[in-house]
CSV table of C-alpha atoms in Angstrom, one decimal:
chain,number,residue,atom,x,y,z
A,1,MET,CA,-0.1,0.0,0.0
A,2,ASP,CA,1.7,3.2,-1.2
A,3,THR,CA,1.0,5.7,1.7
A,4,LYS,CA,3.0,8.5,2.8
A,5,PRO,CA,4.3,6.8,6.0
A,6,ALA,CA,5.3,3.9,3.9
A,7,ARG,CA,7.2,6.1,1.5
A,8,ILE,CA,8.9,7.9,4.4
A,9,LEU,CA,10.1,4.5,5.8
A,10,ILE,CA,11.3,3.4,2.4
A,11,ALA,CA,13.2,6.6,2.0
A,12,LEU,CA,14.7,6.3,5.6
A,13,GLY,CA,15.8,2.7,4.9
A,14,SER,CA,17.4,3.8,1.5
A,15,PHE,CA,19.1,6.6,3.3
A,16,ILE,CA,20.6,4.4,6.0
A,17,GLN,CA,21.7,1.9,3.5
A,18,PHE,CA,23.4,4.8,1.5
A,19,VAL,CA,25.2,6.0,4.6
A,20,LEU,CA,26.4,2.5,5.4
A,21,LYS,CA,27.7,2.0,1.9
A,22,VAL,CA,29.5,5.5,1.9
A,23,ILE,CA,31.2,4.6,5.2
A,24,TRP,CA,32.2,1.2,3.9
A,25,VAL,CA,33.7,2.7,0.6
A,26,ALA,CA,35.5,5.5,2.4
A,27,LEU,CA,37.1,3.1,4.9
A,28,LYS,CA,37.8,0.2,2.6
A,29,ARG,CA,38.7,1.8,-0.6
A,30,PRO,CA,39.6,5.5,0.3
A,31,PRO,CA,39.4,7.8,-2.8
A,32,GLN,CA,42.4,9.6,-4.2
A,33,PHE,CA,43.9,12.2,-1.9
A,34,ALA,CA,43.6,14.8,-4.7
A,35,LEU,CA,39.8,14.4,-4.6
A,36,ILE,CA,39.7,14.7,-0.9
A,37,ARG,CA,42.0,17.7,-0.9
A,38,ASP,CA,39.8,19.6,-3.4
A,39,GLN,CA,36.7,18.9,-1.2
A,40,MET,CA,38.4,20.1,1.9
A,41,TYR,CA,39.3,23.3,0.2
A,42,GLU,CA,35.8,23.7,-0.9
A,43,VAL,CA,34.1,22.8,2.4
A,44,GLY,CA,36.6,24.3,4.8
A,45,VAL,CA,38.7,27.1,3.3
A,46,MET,CA,36.0,28.6,1.2
A,47,SER,CA,33.6,28.6,4.0
A,48,LEU,CA,36.0,30.5,6.4
A,49,PRO,CA,34.6,34.0,5.5
A,50,VAL,CA,30.8,33.3,6.1
A,51,VAL,CA,31.7,31.2,9.3
A,52,ALA,CA,33.8,34.1,10.5
A,53,ILE,CA,31.1,36.7,10.0
A,54,THR,CA,28.5,34.5,11.6
A,55,GLY,CA,30.6,33.7,14.6
A,56,PHE,CA,31.9,37.2,15.0
A,57,SER,CA,28.5,38.9,14.8
A,58,THR,CA,26.7,36.3,17.0
A,59,GLY,CA,29.5,36.9,19.8
A,60,MET,CA,28.9,40.6,19.5
A,61,VAL,CA,25.0,40.1,19.9
A,62,LEU,CA,25.6,37.7,22.9
A,63,ALA,CA,28.0,40.2,24.5
A,64,ALA,CA,25.7,43.1,23.9
A,65,GLN,CA,22.6,41.3,25.4
A,66,SER,CA,24.6,39.7,28.3
A,67,TYR,CA,26.2,43.0,29.4
A,68,PHE,CA,22.9,44.9,29.1
A,69,GLN,CA,20.9,42.3,31.1
A,70,LEU,CA,23.8,41.6,33.8
A,71,SER,CA,25.3,45.0,34.3
A,72,ASP,CA,22.5,46.3,36.6
A,73,LYS,CA,22.6,43.2,38.6
A,74,GLY,CA,26.4,43.4,39.3
A,75,LEU,CA,27.1,40.3,37.2
A,76,ALA,CA,28.7,42.1,34.2
A,77,SER,CA,31.9,40.2,34.8
A,78,ALA,CA,30.2,37.0,33.7
A,79,THR,CA,29.7,38.3,30.2
A,80,GLY,CA,32.9,36.7,28.7
A,81,LEU,CA,32.0,33.4,30.2
A,82,MET,CA,28.4,33.5,28.9
A,83,VAL,CA,29.6,34.3,25.4
A,84,ALA,CA,32.3,31.6,25.5
A,85,LYS,CA,30.0,28.9,26.9
A,86,ALA,CA,27.3,29.6,24.4
A,87,MET,CA,29.6,29.7,21.4
A,88,LEU,CA,31.7,26.6,22.3
A,89,VAL,CA,28.8,24.4,23.2
A,90,GLU,CA,25.6,25.4,21.3
A,91,LEU,CA,25.8,28.4,18.8
A,92,GLY,CA,29.1,27.6,17.5
A,93,PRO,CA,28.4,24.1,16.2
A,94,VAL,CA,24.8,24.9,15.1
A,95,LEU,CA,25.2,28.1,13.3
A,96,THR,CA,28.4,26.7,11.6
A,97,ALA,CA,26.2,23.8,10.4
A,98,PHE,CA,23.7,26.0,9.2
A,99,MET,CA,26.1,28.2,7.2
A,100,VAL,CA,27.9,25.2,5.8
A,101,THR,CA,24.5,23.6,4.8
A,102,GLY,CA,23.5,26.7,2.9
A,103,ARG,CA,26.9,27.2,1.2
A,104,VAL,CA,28.2,23.7,0.7
A,105,GLY,CA,25.2,21.2,1.3
A,106,ALA,CA,23.1,22.9,-1.3
A,107,SER,CA,25.9,23.0,-3.8
A,108,MET,CA,26.7,19.2,-3.2
A,109,CYS,CA,22.9,18.4,-3.9
A,110,ALA,CA,22.7,20.4,-6.9
A,111,GLU,CA,25.8,19.4,-8.5
A,112,LEU,CA,25.1,15.6,-8.0
A,113,GLY,CA,21.4,16.1,-8.8
A,114,THR,CA,22.5,17.7,-12.1
A,115,MET,CA,24.8,14.8,-12.8
A,116,ARG,CA,22.1,12.4,-12.1
A,117,VAL,CA,19.4,13.8,-14.4
A,118,THR,CA,21.9,14.3,-17.2
A,119,GLU,CA,22.9,10.6,-16.8
A,120,GLN,CA,26.6,11.4,-16.1
A,121,ILE,CA,26.4,9.2,-13.0
A,122,ASP,CA,25.3,6.4,-15.3
A,123,ALA,CA,28.3,7.1,-17.6
A,124,LEU,CA,30.6,6.7,-14.7
A,125,ARG,CA,29.1,3.3,-13.9
A,126,SER,CA,29.6,2.4,-17.6
A,127,MET,CA,33.3,3.2,-17.2
A,128,ALA,CA,33.5,0.9,-14.0
A,129,ILE,CA,33.9,3.9,-11.7
A,130,ASP,CA,32.0,3.7,-8.4
A,131,PRO,CA,30.1,6.9,-8.1
A,132,LEU,CA,30.1,6.5,-4.3
A,133,GLN,CA,33.9,6.3,-4.2
A,134,TYR,CA,34.5,9.1,-6.8
A,135,LEU,CA,31.7,11.5,-5.9
A,136,VAL,CA,30.4,11.0,-2.4
A,137,ALA,CA,33.3,9.6,-0.4
A,138,PRO,CA,35.7,12.5,-0.9
A,139,ARG,CA,32.8,14.9,0.2
A,140,PHE,CA,32.0,12.6,3.2
A,141,ILE,CA,35.7,12.5,4.4
A,142,ALA,CA,36.1,16.3,3.9
A,143,GLY,CA,32.8,17.2,5.6
A,144,THR,CA,33.5,15.1,8.7
A,145,PHE,CA,37.1,16.5,9.0
A,146,MET,CA,36.5,20.1,8.3
A,147,LEU,CA,33.2,20.7,10.3
A,148,PRO,CA,34.8,20.4,13.8
A,149,ILE,CA,37.6,22.8,12.6
A,150,LEU,CA,35.1,25.3,11.4
A,151,THR,CA,33.1,25.0,14.5
A,152,ILE,CA,36.2,25.8,16.7
A,153,PHE,CA,37.0,28.6,14.4
A,154,SER,CA,33.5,30.1,14.7
A,155,SER,CA,33.6,29.8,18.4
A,156,ILE,CA,36.9,31.7,18.6
A,157,MET,CA,35.5,34.4,16.4
A,158,GLY,CA,32.4,34.6,18.5
A,159,ILE,CA,34.6,35.1,21.7
A,160,VAL,CA,36.6,37.8,19.9
A,161,GLY,CA,33.5,39.4,18.7
A,162,GLY,CA,32.2,39.5,22.3
A,163,TYR,CA,35.5,41.0,23.5
A,164,VAL,CA,35.2,43.8,21.0
A,165,ILE,CA,31.7,44.7,22.2
A,166,ALA,CA,32.4,44.3,25.9
A,167,VAL,CA,35.8,46.0,26.1
A,168,ASP,CA,35.8,48.6,23.3
A,169,TYR,CA,32.2,49.5,23.3
A,170,TYR,CA,30.9,49.0,26.9
A,171,GLY,CA,34.3,49.7,28.6
A,172,MET,CA,34.8,46.5,30.4
A,173,ALA,CA,38.3,45.8,31.7
A,174,PRO,CA,40.0,43.2,29.4
A,175,ASN,CA,41.0,41.1,32.4
A,176,THR,CA,37.4,40.9,33.6
A,177,TYR,CA,36.4,39.6,30.3
A,178,ILE,CA,39.2,37.2,29.7
A,179,ASP,CA,40.2,35.8,33.2
A,180,PRO,CA,37.1,33.8,33.9
A,181,LEU,CA,37.6,31.7,30.8
A,182,PRO,CA,40.5,29.5,31.6
A,183,ILE,CA,38.9,28.8,34.9
A,184,HIS,CA,35.4,27.8,33.9
A,185,ILE,CA,35.9,26.5,30.2
A,186,THR,CA,36.6,22.9,30.5
A,187,VAL,CA,37.8,20.2,28.2
A,188,PHE,CA,34.2,18.9,28.3
A,189,ASP,CA,33.0,22.1,26.4
A,190,PHE,CA,35.5,21.6,23.8
A,191,ILE,CA,34.7,17.9,23.4
A,192,SER,CA,31.0,18.8,23.3
A,193,GLY,CA,31.4,21.5,20.5
A,194,THR,CA,33.7,19.4,18.5
A,195,LEU,CA,31.7,16.1,18.7
A,196,LYS,CA,28.7,18.0,17.6
A,197,GLY,CA,30.6,19.6,14.6
A,198,PHE,CA,31.7,16.1,13.6
A,199,VAL,CA,28.1,14.7,13.7
A,200,PHE,CA,26.7,17.7,11.8
A,201,GLY,CA,29.2,17.2,9.1
A,202,ILE,CA,28.1,13.7,8.6
A,203,ILE,CA,24.4,14.7,8.5
A,204,ILE,CA,25.1,17.5,6.0
A,205,VAL,CA,27.1,15.6,3.6
A,206,THR,CA,25.1,12.3,3.7
A,207,ILE,CA,21.6,14.1,3.4
A,208,SER,CA,22.8,16.5,0.6
A,209,CYS,CA,24.5,13.7,-1.4
A,210,PHE,CA,21.6,11.2,-0.9
A,211,ARG,CA,19.2,13.7,-2.2
A,212,GLY,CA,21.4,14.7,-5.1
A,213,MET,CA,22.2,11.0,-6.0
A,214,THR,CA,18.4,10.3,-6.0
A,215,THR,CA,17.1,13.3,-7.8
A,216,LYS,CA,14.5,12.9,-10.6
A,217,GLY,CA,12.4,15.1,-12.9
A,218,GLY,CA,15.0,17.2,-14.8
A,219,ALA,CA,16.0,20.8,-13.9
A,220,ALA,CA,12.8,21.2,-11.8
A,221,GLY,CA,13.7,18.2,-9.8
A,222,VAL,CA,17.2,19.4,-9.0
A,223,GLY,CA,15.6,22.5,-7.6
A,224,ARG,CA,13.1,20.6,-5.5
A,225,ALA,CA,15.8,18.2,-4.2
A,226,THR,CA,18.2,21.0,-3.3
A,227,THR,CA,15.5,22.9,-1.4
A,228,ASN,CA,14.5,19.8,0.4
A,229,SER,CA,18.0,18.7,1.3
A,230,VAL,CA,18.6,22.1,3.0
A,231,VAL,CA,15.3,22.0,5.0
A,232,ILE,CA,15.9,18.5,6.1
A,233,CYS,CA,19.4,19.1,7.1
A,234,TYR,CA,18.3,22.2,9.2
A,235,SER,CA,15.5,20.1,10.8
A,236,VAL,CA,17.8,17.2,11.6
A,237,ILE,CA,20.6,19.3,12.8
A,238,LEU,CA,18.2,21.1,15.4
A,239,ILE,CA,16.7,17.7,16.6
A,240,VAL,CA,20.1,16.0,16.7
A,241,ASN,CA,21.6,19.1,18.7
A,242,PHE,CA,18.9,18.6,21.3
A,243,LEU,CA,19.4,14.9,21.7
A,244,MET,CA,23.2,15.2,21.8
A,245,THR,CA,23.0,18.0,24.5
A,246,LEU,CA,20.9,15.7,26.6
A,247,ALA,CA,23.2,12.7,26.1
A,248,LEU,CA,26.4,14.8,26.7
A,249,ASN,CA,25.1,16.4,29.9
A,250,SER,CA,24.0,12.8,31.1
A,251,SER,CA,27.5,11.5,30.4
A,252,TYR,CA,29.4,14.5,31.8
A,253,GLU,CA,30.9,12.4,34.6
A,254,TYR,CA,32.0,9.7,32.4
A,255,ILE,CA,33.6,11.9,29.9
A,256,THR,CA,35.4,14.0,32.5
A,257,ASP,CA,36.8,10.9,34.2
A,258,PHE,CA,38.0,9.6,30.9
A,259,VAL,CA,39.8,12.9,30.1
A,260,ASP,CA,41.2,13.1,33.6
A,261,ARG,CA,42.6,9.6,33.2
A,262,TRP,CA,44.1,10.1,29.8
A,263,LEU,CA,45.3,13.7,29.8
């Protein structure tokens, strides 16, 4: 019976099968380094400007709101800590994933979708070239490697943006902004943000490539697939971020014990 829930389950099963195949291909038969290098440049280096602007502006807004709300309560010294915690644990990973989805994920889906409807992917198969190894695996490896780095970069830019507003605009003493950070920012915060960036990278690349590889309907189909991939990525990122926050907070003691034992 061809109902909407059945179609959703079929699509979900196909997606899981696609992800497992991509992981298998990436680990068993890694693509050429030149392909990975090109995708790392596209995903990482070319995303630096938009990620920097996003992180910097978000840090400025956080600092402005935090200082405004806390100054009359005598808690203005917590401005830097609030900005750093928010950027490292939550806003840095999520906003970076959103920006990369809009800039890179949509491009991946459109490119692969165009290749699909113009039968270029079938041509690769006819030449005994595995499309997953040649097209998807380099993007998968690059995305999972570069997203954590971009997340850390965005968080640093957010802290810098908060410093500019708190110190240069509101006149807060630099030491008041900076001194609480090494005391209260822990390895757990870095692990949380980096792990979220890693998972978000997998989500963005796999969903975008899956929608691109299964595109139908010509040019109009490419447009629909690209739009759907971006919306699905945004929705899944928000849901996964919530679930990961609960899981990481529940595992705080285990993670800190592991870090203390090995570092």
